[in-house]
mmCIF file of C-alpha atoms in Angstrom:
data_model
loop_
_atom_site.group_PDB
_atom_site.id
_atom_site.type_symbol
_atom_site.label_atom_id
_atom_site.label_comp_id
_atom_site.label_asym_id
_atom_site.label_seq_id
_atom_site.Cartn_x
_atom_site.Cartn_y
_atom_site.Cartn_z
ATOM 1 C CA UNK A 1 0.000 0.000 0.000
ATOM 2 C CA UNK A 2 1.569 3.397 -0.877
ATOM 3 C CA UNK A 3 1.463 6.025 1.828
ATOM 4 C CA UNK A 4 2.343 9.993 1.828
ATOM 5 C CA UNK A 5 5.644 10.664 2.867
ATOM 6 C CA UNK A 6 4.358 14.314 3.983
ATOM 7 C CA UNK A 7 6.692 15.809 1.023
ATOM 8 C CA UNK A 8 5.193 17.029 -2.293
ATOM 9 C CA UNK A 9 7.413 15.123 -5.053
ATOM 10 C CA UNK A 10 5.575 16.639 -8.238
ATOM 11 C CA UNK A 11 2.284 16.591 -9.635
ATOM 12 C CA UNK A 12 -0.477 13.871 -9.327
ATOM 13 C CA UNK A 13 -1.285 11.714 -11.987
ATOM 14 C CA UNK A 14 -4.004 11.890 -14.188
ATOM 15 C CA UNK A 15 -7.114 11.233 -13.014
ATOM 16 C CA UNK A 16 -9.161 7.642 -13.846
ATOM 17 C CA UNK A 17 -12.335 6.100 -13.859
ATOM 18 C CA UNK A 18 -12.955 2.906 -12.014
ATOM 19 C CA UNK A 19 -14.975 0.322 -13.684
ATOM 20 C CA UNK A 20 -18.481 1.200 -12.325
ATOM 21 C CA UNK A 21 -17.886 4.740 -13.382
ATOM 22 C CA UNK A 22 -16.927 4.319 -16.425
ATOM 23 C CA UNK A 23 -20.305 1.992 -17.412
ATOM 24 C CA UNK A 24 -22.402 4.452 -15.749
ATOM 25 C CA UNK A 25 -20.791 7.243 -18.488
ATOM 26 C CA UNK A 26 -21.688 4.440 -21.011
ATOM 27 C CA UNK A 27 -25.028 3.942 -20.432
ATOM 28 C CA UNK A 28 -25.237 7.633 -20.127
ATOM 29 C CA UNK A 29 -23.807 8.260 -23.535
ATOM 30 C CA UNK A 30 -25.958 5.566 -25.165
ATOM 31 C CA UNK A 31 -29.770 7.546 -23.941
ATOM 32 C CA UNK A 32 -30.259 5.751 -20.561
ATOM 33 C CA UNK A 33 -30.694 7.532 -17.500
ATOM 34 C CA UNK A 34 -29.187 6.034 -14.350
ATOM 35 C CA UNK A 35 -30.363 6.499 -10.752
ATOM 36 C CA UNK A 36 -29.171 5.125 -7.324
ATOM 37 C CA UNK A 37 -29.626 1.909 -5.650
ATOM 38 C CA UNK A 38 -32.093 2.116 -2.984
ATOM 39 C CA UNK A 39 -34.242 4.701 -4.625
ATOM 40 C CA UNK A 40 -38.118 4.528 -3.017
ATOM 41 C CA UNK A 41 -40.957 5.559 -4.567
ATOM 42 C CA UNK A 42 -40.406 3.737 -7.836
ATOM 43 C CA UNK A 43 -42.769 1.764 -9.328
ATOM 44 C CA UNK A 44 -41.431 -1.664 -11.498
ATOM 45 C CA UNK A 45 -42.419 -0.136 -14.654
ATOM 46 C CA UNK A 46 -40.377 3.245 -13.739
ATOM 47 C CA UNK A 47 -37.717 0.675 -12.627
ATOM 48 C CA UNK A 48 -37.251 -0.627 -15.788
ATOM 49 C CA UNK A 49 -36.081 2.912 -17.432
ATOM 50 C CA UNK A 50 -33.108 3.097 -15.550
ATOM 51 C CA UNK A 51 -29.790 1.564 -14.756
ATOM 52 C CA UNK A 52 -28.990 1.485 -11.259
ATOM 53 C CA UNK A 53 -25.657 2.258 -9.404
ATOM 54 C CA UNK A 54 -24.440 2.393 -5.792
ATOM 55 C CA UNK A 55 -24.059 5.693 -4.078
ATOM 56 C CA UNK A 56 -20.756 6.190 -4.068
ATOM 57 C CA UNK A 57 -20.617 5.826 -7.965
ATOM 58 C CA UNK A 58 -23.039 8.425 -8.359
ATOM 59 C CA UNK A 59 -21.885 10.706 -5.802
ATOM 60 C CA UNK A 60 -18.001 10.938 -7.832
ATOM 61 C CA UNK A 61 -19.926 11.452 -10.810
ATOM 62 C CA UNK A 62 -21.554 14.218 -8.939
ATOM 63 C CA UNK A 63 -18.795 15.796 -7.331
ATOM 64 C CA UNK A 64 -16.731 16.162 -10.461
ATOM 65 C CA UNK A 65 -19.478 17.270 -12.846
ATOM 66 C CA UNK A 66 -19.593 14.329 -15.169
ATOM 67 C CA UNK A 67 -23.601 14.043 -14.576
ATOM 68 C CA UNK A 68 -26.619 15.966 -13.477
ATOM 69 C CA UNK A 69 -29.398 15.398 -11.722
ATOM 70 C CA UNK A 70 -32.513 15.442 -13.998
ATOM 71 C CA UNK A 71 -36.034 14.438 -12.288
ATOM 72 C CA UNK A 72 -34.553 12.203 -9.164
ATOM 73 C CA UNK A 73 -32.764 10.364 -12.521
ATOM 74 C CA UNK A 74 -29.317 11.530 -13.563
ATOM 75 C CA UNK A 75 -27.704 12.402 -17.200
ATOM 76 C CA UNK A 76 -24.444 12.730 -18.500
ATOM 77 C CA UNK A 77 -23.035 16.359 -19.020
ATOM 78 C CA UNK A 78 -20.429 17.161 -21.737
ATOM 79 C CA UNK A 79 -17.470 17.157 -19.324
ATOM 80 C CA UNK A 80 -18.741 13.564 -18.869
ATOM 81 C CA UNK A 81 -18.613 12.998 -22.128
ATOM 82 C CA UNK A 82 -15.393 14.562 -22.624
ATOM 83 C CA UNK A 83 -14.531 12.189 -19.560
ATOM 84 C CA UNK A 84 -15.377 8.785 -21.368
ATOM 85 C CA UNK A 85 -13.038 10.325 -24.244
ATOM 86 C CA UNK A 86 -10.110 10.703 -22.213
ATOM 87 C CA UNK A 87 -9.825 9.650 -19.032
ATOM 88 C CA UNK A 88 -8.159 6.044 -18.701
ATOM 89 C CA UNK A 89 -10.358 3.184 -16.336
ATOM 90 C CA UNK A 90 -8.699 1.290 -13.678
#
């Protein structure tokens, strides 16, 4: 496991997307909307128009702008899009 050494020794590294990330941006990209796990209040048809993700997925995506809240649903944004373009996946 790496630890800080409590000296700054350059720049970080670029940024990546881990796995569940990344397929969120995918599903985004190809016209579904996602929403969290755990959601109440939806009925099985409304269910079936979304993919679901856990809340720490959707709260990165959040926190760096990569998708929007739309209608207790969520959508990409072009930074996200711009995201899937470049940014590697771990």
């Amino acid at each position: 496991m790496r630890r800080w050494s409590g000296k700054d020794t350059g720049p970080l590294g670029p940024p990546s997307l881990v796995r569940s990330q990344w397929q969120a941006l995918v599903e985004l990209r190809a016209g579904h909307l996602i929403a969290r796990t755990g959601l109440r209040g939806l009925s099985a048809d409304d269910a079936r128009h979304f993919r679901t993700y856990s809340a720490p997925t959707i709260t990165a995506l959040l926190r760096y702008g990569f998708i929007r809240e739309v209608d207790g649903a969520y959508d990409i944004t072009d930074h996200g899009l711009h995201a899937l373009e470049v940014l590697p996946r771990r």
